[in-house]
Coordinates of N, CA, C and O and ligand atoms in Angstrom, one line a residue:
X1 N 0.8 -1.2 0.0 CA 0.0 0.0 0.0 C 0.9 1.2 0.0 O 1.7 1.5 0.8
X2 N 0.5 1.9 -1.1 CA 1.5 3.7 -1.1 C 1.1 4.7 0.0 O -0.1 4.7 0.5
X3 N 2.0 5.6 0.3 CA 1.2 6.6 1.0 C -0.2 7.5 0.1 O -0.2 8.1 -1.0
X4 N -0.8 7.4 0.8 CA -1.6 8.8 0.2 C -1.3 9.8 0.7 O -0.6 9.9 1.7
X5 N -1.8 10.9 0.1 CA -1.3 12.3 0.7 C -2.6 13.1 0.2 O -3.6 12.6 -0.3
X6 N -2.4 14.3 0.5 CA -4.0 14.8 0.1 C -3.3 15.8 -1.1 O -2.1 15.9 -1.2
X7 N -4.5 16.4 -2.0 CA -3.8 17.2 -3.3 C -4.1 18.6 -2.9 O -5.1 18.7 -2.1
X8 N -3.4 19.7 -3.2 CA -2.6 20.5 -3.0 C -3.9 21.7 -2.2 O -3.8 22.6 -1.4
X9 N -5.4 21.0 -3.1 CA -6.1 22.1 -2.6 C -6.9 21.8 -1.2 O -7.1 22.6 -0.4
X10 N -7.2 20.2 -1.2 CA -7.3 19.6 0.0 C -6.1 20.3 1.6 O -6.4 20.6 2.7
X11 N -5.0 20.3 1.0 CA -4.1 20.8 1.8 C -4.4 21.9 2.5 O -4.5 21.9 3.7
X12 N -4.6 23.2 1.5 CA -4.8 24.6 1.5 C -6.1 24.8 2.6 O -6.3 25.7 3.4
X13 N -7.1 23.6 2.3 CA -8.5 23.8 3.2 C -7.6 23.5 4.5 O -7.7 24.3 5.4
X14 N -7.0 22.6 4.8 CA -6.8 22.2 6.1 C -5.7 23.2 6.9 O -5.9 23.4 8.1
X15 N -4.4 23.9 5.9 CA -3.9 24.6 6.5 C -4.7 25.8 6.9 O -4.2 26.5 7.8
X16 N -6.0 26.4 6.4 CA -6.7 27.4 6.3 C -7.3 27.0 7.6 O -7.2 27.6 8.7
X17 N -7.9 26.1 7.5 CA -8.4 25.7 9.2 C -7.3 25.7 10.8 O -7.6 25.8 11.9
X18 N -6.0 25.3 10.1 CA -5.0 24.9 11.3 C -4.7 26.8 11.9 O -4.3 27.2 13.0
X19 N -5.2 27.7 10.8 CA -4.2 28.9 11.0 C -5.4 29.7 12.2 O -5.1 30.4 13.1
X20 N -6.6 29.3 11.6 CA -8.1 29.8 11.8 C -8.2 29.7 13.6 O -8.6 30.5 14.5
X21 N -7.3 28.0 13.9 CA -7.8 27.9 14.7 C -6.7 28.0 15.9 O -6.9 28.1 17.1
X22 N -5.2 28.1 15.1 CA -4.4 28.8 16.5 C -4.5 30.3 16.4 O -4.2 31.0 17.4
X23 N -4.9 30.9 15.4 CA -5.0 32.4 15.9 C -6.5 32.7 17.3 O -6.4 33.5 18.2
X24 N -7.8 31.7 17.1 CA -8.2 31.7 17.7 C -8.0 31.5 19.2 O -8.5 32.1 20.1
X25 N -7.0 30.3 19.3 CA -6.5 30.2 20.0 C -5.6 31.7 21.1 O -5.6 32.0 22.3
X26 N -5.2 32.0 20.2 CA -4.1 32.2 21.0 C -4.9 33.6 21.2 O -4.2 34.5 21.8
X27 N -6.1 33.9 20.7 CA -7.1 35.3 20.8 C -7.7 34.5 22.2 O -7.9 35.2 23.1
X28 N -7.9 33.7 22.3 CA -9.0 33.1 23.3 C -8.0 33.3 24.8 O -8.3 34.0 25.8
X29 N -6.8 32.6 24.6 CA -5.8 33.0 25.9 C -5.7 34.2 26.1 O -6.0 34.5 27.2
X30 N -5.4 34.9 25.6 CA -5.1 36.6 26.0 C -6.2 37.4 26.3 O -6.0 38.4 26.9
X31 N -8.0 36.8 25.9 CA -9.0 37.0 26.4 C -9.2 36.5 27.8 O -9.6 36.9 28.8
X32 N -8.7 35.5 27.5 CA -9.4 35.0 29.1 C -7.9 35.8 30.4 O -7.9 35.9 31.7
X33 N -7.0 36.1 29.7 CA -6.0 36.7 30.7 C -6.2 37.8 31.5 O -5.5 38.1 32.4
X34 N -7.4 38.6 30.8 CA -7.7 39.8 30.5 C -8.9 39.9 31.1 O -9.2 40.8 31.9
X35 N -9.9 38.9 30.7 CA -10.8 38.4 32.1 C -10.6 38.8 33.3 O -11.0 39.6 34.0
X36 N -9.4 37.4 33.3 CA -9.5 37.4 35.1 C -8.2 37.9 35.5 O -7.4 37.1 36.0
X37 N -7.6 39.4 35.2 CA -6.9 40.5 35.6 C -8.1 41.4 35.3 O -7.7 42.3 36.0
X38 N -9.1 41.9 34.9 CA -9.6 42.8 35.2 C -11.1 42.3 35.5 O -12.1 43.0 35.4
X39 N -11.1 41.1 35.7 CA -12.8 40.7 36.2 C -13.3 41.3 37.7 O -14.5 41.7 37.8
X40 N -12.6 41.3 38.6 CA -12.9 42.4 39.4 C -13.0 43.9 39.6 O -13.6 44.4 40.5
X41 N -12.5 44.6 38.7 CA -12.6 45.5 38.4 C -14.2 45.7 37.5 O -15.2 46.4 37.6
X42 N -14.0 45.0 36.9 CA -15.5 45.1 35.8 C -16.6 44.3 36.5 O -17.5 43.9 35.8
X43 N -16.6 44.0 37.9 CA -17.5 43.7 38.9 C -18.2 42.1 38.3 O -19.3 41.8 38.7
X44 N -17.6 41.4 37.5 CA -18.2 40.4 37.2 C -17.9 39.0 38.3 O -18.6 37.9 38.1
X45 N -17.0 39.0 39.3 CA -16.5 38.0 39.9 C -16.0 38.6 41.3 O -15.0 38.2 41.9
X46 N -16.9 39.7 41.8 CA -17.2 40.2 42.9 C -17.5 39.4 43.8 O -18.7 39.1 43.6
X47 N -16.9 38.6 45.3 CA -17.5 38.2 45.9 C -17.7 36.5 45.8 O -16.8 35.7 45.7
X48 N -19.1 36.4 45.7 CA -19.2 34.8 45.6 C -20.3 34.3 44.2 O -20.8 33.3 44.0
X49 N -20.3 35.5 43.5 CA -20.5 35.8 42.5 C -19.7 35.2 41.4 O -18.8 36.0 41.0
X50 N -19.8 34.1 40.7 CA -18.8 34.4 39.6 C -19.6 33.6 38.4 O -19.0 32.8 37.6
X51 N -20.6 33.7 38.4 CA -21.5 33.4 37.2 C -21.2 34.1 35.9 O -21.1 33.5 34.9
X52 N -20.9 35.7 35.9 CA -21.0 36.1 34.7 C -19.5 35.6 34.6 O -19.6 34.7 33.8
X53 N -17.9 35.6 35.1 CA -16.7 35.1 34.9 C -17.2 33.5 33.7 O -16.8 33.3 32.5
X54 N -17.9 32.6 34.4 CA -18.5 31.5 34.1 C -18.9 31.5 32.8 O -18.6 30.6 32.0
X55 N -19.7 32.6 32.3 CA -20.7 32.8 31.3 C -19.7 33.2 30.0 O -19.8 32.9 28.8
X56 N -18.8 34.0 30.6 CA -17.6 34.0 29.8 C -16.9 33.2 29.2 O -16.8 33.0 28.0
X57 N -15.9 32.5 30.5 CA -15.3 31.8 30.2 C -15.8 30.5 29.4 O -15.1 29.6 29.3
X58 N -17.2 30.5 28.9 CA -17.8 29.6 28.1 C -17.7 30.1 26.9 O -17.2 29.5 26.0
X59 N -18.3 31.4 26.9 CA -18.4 32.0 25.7 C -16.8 32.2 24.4 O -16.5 32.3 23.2
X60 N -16.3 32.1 25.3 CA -14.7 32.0 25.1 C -14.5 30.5 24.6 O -14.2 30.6 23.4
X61 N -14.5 29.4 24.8 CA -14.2 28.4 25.0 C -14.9 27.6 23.4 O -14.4 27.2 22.3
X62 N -16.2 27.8 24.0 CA -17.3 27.3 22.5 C -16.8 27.2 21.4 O -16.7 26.1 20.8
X63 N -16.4 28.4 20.8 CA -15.5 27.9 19.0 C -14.3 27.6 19.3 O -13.5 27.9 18.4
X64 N -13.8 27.0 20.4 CA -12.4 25.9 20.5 C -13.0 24.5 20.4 O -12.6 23.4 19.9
X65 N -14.2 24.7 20.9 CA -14.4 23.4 20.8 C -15.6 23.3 19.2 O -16.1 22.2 19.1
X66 N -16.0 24.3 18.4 CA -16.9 24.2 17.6 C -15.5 24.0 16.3 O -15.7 23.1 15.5
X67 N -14.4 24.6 16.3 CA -13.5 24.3 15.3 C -12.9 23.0 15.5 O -12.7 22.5 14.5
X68 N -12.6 22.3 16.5 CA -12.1 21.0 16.7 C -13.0 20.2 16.0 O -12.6 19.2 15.3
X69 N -14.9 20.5 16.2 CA -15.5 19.6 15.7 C -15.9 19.7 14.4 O -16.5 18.8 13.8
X70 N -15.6 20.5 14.1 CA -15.3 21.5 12.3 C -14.4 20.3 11.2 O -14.9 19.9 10.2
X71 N -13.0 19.8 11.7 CA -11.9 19.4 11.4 C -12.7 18.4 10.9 O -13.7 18.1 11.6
X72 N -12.6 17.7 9.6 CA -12.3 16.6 9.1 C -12.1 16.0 8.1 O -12.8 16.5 7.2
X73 N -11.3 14.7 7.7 CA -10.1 14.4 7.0 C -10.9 14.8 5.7 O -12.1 14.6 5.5
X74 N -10.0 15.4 4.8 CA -10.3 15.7 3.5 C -10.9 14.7 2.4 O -11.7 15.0 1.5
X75 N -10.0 13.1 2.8 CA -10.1 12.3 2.0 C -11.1 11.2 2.2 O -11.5 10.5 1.3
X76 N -11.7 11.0 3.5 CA -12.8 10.1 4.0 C -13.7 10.8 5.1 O -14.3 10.0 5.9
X77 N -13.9 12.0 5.2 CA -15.1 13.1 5.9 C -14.9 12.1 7.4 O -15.9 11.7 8.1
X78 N -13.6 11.7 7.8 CA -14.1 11.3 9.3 C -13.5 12.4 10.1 O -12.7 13.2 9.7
X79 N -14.1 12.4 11.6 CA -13.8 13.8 12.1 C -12.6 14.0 12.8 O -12.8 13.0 13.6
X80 N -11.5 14.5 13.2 CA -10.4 14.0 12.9 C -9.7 15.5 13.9 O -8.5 15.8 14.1
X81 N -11.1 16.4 14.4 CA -10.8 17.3 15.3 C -10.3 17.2 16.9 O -9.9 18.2 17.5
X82 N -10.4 16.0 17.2 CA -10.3 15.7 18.3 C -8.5 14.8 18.7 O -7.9 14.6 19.7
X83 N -8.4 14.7 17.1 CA -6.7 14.2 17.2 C -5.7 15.2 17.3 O -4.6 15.2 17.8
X84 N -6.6 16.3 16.6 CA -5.6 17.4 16.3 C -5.7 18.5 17.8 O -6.7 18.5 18.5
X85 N -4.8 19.0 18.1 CA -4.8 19.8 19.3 C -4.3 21.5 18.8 O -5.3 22.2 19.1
X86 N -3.4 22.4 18.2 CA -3.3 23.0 17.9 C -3.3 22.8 16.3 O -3.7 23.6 15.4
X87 N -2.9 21.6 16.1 CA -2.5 21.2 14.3 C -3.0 20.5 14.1 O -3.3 19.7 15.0
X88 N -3.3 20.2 13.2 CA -3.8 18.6 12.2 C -2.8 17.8 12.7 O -1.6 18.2 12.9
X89 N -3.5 16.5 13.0 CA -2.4 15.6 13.1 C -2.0 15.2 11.9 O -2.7 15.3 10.9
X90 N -0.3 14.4 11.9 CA 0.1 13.8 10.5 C -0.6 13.4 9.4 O -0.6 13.6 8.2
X91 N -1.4 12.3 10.5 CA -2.4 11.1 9.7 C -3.4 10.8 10.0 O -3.8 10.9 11.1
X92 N -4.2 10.4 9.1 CA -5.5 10.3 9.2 C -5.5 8.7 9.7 O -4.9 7.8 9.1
X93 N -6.4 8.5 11.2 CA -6.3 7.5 11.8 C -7.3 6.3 11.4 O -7.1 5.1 11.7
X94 N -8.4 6.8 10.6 CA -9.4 6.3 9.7 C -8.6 5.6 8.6 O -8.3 4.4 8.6
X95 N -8.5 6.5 7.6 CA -8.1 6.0 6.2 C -6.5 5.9 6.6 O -6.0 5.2 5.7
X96 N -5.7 6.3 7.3 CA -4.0 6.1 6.8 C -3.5 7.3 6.1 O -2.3 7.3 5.9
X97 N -4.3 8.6 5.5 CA -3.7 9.6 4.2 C -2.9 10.3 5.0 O -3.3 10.5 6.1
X98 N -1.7 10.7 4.6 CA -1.3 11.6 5.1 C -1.9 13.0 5.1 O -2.5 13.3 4.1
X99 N -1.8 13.7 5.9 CA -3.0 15.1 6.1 C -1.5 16.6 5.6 O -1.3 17.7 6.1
X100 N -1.1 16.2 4.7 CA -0.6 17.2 3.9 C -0.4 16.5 2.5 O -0.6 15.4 2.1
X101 N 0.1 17.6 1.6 CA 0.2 17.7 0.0 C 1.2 16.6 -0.5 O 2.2 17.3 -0.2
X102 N 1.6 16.0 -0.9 CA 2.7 15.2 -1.4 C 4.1 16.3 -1.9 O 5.3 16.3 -1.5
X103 N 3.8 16.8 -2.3 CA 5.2 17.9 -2.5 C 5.4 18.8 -1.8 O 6.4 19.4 -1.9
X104 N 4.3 19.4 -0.5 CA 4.7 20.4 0.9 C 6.4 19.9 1.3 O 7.1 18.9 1.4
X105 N 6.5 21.2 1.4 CA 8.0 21.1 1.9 C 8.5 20.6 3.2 O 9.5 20.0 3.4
X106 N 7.3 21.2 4.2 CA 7.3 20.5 5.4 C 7.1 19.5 5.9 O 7.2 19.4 7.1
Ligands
LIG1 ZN1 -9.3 9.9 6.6

């Protein structure tokens, strides 16, 4: 059996998603940093109070977990978001393809 690999435009969808979802990422940490350094100040986690902090920290969270369930393999639609953590994983654990282009440099 040969490797598969995905073709070039297959590729481009999944790097478009990997980019989508560490920038989100890394928007979602510096939000939640920013939270809870100024959540007392913005009276939301006053006390014994911390439902709206809660309400946040969900609202924050949801499209980390709505893009994870977004992810999947180009070549057999299995979902393939839950392997990946900041990146696509190598391989698709379904079919075997590799989850980049055959000529990527990387
Ligand atoms: Zn697959």
């Amino acid at each position: 059996m040969s490797a598969r690999y995905l073709s070039s435009e297959q590729d481009a969808k999944l790097r478009r998603w990997e980019r989508w979802n560490r920038n989100y990422f890394v928007f979602a940490f510096f939000a939640l940093i920013l939270v809870l350094v100024f959540s007392s100040q913005l009276g939301i986690s006053s006390g014994e109070d911390w439902g709206g902090l809660g309400v946040l920290l969900v609202v924050l969270v949801i499209p980390i977990i709505v893009l994870q369930l977004r992810l999947s393999c180009p070549a057999c639609g299995t979902k393939i978001g839950w392997q990946a953590k900041l990146m696509a994983p190598d391989q698709c654990k379904s079919c075997g393809v590799f989850l980049r282009s055959k000529n990527s440099s990387s």
